[in-house]
CSV table of C-alpha atoms in Angstrom, one decimal:
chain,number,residue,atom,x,y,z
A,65,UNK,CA,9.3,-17.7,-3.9
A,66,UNK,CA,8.8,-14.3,-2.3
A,67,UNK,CA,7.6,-14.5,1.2
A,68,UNK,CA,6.9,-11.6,3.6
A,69,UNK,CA,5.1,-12.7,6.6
A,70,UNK,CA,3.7,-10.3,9.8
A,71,UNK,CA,3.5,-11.4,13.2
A,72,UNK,CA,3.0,-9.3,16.5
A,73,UNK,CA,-0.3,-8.4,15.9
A,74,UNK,CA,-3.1,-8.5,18.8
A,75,UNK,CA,-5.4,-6.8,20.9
A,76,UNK,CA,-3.4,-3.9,23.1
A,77,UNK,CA,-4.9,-1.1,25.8
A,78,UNK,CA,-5.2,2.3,24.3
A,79,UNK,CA,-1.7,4.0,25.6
A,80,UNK,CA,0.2,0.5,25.2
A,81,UNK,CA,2.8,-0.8,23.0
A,82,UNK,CA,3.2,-3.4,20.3
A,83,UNK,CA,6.5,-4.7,17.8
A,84,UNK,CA,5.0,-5.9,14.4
A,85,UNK,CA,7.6,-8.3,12.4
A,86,UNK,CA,7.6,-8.8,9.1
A,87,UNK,CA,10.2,-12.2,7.8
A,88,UNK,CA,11.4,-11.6,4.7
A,89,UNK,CA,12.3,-14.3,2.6
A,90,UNK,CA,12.7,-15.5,-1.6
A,91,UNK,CA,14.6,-12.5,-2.5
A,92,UNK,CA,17.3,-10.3,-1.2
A,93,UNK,CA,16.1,-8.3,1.4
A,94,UNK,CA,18.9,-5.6,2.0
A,95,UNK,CA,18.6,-4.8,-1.6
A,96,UNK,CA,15.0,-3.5,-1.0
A,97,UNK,CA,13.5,-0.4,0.6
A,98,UNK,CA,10.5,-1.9,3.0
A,99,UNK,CA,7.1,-0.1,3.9
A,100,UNK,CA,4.1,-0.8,6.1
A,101,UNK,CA,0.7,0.3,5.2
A,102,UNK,CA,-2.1,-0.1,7.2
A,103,UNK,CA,-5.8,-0.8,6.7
A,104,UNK,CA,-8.7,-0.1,9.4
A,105,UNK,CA,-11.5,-2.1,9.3
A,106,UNK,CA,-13.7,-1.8,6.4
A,107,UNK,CA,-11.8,1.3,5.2
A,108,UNK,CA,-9.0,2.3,2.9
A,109,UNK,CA,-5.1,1.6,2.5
A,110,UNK,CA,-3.2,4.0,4.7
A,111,UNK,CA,0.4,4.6,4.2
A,112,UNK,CA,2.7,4.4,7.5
A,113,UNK,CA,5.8,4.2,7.2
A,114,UNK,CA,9.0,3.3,5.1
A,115,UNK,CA,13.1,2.5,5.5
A,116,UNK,CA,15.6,2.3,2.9
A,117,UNK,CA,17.9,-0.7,2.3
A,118,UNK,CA,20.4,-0.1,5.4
A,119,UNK,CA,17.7,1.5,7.7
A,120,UNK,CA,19.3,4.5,7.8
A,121,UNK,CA,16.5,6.6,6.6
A,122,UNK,CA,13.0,6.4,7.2
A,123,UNK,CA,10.2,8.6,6.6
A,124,UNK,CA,6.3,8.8,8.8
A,125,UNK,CA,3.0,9.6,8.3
A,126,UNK,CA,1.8,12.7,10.0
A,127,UNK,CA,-0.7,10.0,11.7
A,128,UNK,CA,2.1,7.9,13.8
A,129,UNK,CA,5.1,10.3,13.6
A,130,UNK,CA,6.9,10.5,16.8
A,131,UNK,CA,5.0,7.5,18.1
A,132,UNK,CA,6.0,4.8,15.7
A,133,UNK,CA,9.1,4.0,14.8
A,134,UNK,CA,10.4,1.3,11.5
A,135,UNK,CA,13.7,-0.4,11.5
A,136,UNK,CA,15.3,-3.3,10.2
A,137,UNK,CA,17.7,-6.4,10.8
A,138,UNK,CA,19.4,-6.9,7.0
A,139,UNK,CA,21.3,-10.0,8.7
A,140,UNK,CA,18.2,-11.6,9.9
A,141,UNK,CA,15.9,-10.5,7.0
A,142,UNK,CA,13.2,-8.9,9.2
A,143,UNK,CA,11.6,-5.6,9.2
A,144,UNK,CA,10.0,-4.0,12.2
A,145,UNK,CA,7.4,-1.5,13.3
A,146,UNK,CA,7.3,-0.3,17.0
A,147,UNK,CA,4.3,1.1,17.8
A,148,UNK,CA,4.2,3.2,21.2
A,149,UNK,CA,1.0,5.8,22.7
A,150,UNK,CA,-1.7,3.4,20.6
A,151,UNK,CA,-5.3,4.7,20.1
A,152,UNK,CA,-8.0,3.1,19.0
A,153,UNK,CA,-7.6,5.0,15.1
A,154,UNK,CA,-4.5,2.8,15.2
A,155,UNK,CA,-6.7,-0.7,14.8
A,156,UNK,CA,-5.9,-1.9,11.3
A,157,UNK,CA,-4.5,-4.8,9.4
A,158,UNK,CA,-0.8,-3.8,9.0
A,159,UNK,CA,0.9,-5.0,5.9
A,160,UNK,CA,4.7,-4.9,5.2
A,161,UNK,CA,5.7,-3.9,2.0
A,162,UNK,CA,8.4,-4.7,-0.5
A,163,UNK,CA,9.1,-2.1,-2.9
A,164,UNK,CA,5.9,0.2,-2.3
A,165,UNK,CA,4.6,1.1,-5.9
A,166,UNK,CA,7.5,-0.3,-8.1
A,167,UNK,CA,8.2,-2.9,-10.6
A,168,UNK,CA,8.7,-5.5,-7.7
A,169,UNK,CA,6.0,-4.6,-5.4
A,170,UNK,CA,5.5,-7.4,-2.8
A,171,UNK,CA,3.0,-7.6,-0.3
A,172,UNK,CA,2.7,-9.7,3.1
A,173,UNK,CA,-0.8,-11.1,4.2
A,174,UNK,CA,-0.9,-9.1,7.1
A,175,UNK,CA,-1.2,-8.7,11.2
A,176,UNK,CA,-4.4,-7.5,12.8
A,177,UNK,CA,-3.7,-5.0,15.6
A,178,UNK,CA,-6.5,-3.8,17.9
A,179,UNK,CA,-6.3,-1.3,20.1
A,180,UNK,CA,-9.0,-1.5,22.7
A,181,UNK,CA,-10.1,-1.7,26.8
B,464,UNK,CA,-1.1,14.2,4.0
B,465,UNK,CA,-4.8,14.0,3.0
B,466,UNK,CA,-6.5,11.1,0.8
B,467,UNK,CA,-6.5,11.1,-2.9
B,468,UNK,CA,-10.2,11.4,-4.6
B,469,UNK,CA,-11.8,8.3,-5.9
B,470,UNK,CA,-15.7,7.5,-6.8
B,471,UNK,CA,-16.9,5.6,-4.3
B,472,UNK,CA,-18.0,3.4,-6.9
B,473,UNK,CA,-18.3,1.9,-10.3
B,474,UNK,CA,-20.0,-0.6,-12.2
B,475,UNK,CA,-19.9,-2.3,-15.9
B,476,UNK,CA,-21.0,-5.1,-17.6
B,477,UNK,CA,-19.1,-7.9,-18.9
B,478,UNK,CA,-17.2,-7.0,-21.7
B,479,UNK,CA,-17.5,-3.2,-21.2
B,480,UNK,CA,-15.0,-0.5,-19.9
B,481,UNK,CA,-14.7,0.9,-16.6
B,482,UNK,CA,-12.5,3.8,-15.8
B,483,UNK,CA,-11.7,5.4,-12.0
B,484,UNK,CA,-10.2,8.7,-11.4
B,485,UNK,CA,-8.0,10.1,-9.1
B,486,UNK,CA,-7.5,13.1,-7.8
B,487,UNK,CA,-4.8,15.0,-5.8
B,488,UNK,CA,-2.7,17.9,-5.9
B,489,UNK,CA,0.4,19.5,-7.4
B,490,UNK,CA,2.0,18.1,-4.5
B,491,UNK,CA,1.4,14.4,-5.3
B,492,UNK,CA,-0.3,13.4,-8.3
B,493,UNK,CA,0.5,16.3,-10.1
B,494,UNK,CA,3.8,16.9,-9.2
B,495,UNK,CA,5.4,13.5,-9.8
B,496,UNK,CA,4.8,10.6,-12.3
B,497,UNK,CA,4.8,7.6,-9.6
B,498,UNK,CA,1.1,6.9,-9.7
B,499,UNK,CA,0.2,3.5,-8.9
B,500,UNK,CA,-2.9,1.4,-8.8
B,501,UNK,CA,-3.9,-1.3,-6.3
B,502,UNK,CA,-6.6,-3.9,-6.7
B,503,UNK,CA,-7.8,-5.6,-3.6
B,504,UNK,CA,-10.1,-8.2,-3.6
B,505,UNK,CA,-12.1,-9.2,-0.3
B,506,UNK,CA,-9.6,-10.6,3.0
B,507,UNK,CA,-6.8,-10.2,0.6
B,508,UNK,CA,-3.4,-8.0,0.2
B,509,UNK,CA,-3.3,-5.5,-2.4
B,510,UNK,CA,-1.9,-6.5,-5.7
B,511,UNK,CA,-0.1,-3.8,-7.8
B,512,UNK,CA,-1.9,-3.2,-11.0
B,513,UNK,CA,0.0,-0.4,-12.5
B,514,UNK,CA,2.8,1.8,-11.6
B,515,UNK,CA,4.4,5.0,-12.6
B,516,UNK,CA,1.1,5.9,-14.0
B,517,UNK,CA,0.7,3.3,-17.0
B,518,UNK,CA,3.2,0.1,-16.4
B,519,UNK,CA,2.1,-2.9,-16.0
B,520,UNK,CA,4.3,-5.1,-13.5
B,521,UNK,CA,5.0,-8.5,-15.1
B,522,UNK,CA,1.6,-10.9,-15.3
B,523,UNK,CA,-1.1,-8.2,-15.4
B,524,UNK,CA,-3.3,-8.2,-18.5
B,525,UNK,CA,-3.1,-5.7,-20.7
B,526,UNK,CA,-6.8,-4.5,-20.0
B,527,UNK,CA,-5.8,-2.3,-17.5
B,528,UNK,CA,-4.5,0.9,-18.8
B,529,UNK,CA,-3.5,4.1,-16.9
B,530,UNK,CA,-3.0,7.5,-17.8
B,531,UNK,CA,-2.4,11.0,-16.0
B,532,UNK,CA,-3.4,14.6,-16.8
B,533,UNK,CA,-2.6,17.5,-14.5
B,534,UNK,CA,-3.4,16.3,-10.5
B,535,UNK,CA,-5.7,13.4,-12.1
B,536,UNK,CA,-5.0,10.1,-12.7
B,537,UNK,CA,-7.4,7.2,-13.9
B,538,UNK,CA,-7.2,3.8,-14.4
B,539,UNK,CA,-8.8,1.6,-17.3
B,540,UNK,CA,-10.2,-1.7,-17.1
B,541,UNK,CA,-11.3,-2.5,-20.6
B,542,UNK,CA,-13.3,-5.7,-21.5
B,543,UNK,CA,-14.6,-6.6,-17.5
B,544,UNK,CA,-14.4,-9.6,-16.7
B,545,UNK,CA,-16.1,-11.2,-13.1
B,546,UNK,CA,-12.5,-11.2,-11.4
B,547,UNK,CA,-12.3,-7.4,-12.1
B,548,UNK,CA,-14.7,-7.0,-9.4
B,549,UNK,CA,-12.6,-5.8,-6.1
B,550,UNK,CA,-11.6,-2.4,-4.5
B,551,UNK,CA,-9.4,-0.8,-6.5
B,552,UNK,CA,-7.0,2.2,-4.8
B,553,UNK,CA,-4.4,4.5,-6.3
B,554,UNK,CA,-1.5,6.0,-4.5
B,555,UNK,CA,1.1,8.6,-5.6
B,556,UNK,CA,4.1,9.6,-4.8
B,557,UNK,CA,4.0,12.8,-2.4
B,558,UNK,CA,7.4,13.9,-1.9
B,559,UNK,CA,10.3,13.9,0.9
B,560,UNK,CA,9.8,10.1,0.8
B,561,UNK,CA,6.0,10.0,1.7
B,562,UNK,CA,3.2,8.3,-0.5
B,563,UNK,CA,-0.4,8.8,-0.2
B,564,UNK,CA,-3.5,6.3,-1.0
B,565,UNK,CA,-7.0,7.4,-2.7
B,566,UNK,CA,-10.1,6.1,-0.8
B,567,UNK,CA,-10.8,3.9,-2.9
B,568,UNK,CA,-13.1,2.5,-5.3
B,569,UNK,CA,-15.5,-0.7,-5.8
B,570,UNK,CA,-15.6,-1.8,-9.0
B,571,UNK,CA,-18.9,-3.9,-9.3
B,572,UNK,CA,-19.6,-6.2,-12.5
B,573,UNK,CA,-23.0,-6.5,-13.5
C-alpha cells in the first residue's frame, strides 16, 4: 500500500526554523518526482515546492523562495522541506505529494506547522 | 504566481449536474493541457479527481467530466450524489516546473 507520512510539524517563533519529513513507503520512491503543498487554515491549497527523482532539481513558489528549501534521501525513502525566516502566512497544513497532478497522484495526511509568539 | 478563479460556490440537487470553472491565463491554464481537479472533503487530503484536463485516474466514477477552452477549465459532476459534497480545487500547470491552485470551490448538495 502507498504510504506517505509528514512529521516535524509544530508551533515555531516567527523568524525560526522547522524540517518537515515526509516517509515514503508502498512504491518506489526514487522513481517519483515529490511536491509539498500547503494549506492555511480555513483556506485554499497552495503550491510550495517540488524535486525530481534524484533531487537534483527543484523549483519554489515566489512565496518561500530563498527561504525554503526541498530535498530528498532516495536511500532512505524520505523527502524533506527546510523551512528557514518563518512568518506567520507560513501556518498551514503541509502535505507531501507524490506525483503532483498525474496518473499516480498520492497524497500524505499532513503536518500542522504554526508559526506564532 | 497568482490563484486560479473559481466560484466560491455551488450547489445542486441530487441527481442533477454541477459544473465549476476555472480561470487563469495563457500562462497556465491556457498555455498547457495539465489541468487537474482536486476534491477535498472536510480534515482530509486532497484526492485527484481528474488530470490533464479530462482523465480520470483509476477508481473515480465516470460522473466527473472535465473539459478546457482557452484560459478556462471546468469540471462536471453529473448525477450528485451526497458524497459529492466537498471543496473542490483545480490546479494547472504554470511553466518552468511551477503549478498553481484555484481558490476553490464548495460544492453543496441540496
Amino acid at each position: 500500500e502507498v504510504q506517505l507520512v509528514e512529521s516535524g510539524g509544530g508551533l515555531v517563533q516567527p523568524g525560526g526554523s522547522l524540517r518537515l519529513s515526509c516517509a515514503a513507503s508502498g512504491f518506489t520512491f526514487s522513481k517519483y518526482w515529490m511536491h509539498w503543498v500547503r494549506q492555511a487554515p480555513e483556506k485554499g491549497l497552495v503550491w510550495v515546492s517540488r524535486t525530481n527523482i534524484d533531487g537534483s532539481s527543484s523549483s519554489y513558489a515566489d512565496s518561500v523562495k530563498g527561504r525554503f528549501t526541498i530535498s530528498r534521501d532516495n536511500a532512505k525513502n524520505t523527502l524533506f522541506l527546510q523551512m528557514n525566516s518563518l512568518r506567520a502566512e507560513d501556518t498551514a497544513v503541509y502535505y507531501c505529494a507524490r506525483d503532483l497532478c498525474g496518473p499516480e497522484d498520492r497524497w500524505g495526511q499532513g503536518t500542522l506547522v504554526t508559526v506564532s509568539s | 504566481q497568482s490563484a486560479l478563479t473559481q466560484p466560491p460556490s455551488a450547489s445542486g440537487s441530487p441527481g442533477q449536474s454541477v459544473t465549476i470553472s476555472c480561470t487563469g491565463t495563457s500562462s497556465d491554464v491556457g498555455g498547457y493541457n495539465y489541468v487537474s481537479w482536486y476534491q477535498q472533503h472536510p480534515g482530509k487530503a486532497p484526492k485527484l479527481m481528474l488530470y490533464e484536463v479530462s482523465k480520470r485516474p483509476s477508481g473515480v466514477p465516470d460522473r466527473f467530466s472535465g473539459s478546457k477552452s482557452g484560459n478556462t477549465a471546468s469540471l462536471t459532476v453529473s448525477g450528485l450524489q451526497a458524497e459529492d459534497e466537498a471543496d473542490y480545487y483545480c490546479t494547472s500547470y504554470a511553466g518552468s516546473n511551477n503549478y498553481v491552485f484555484g481558490i476553490g470551490t464548495k460544492v453543496t448538495v441540496l
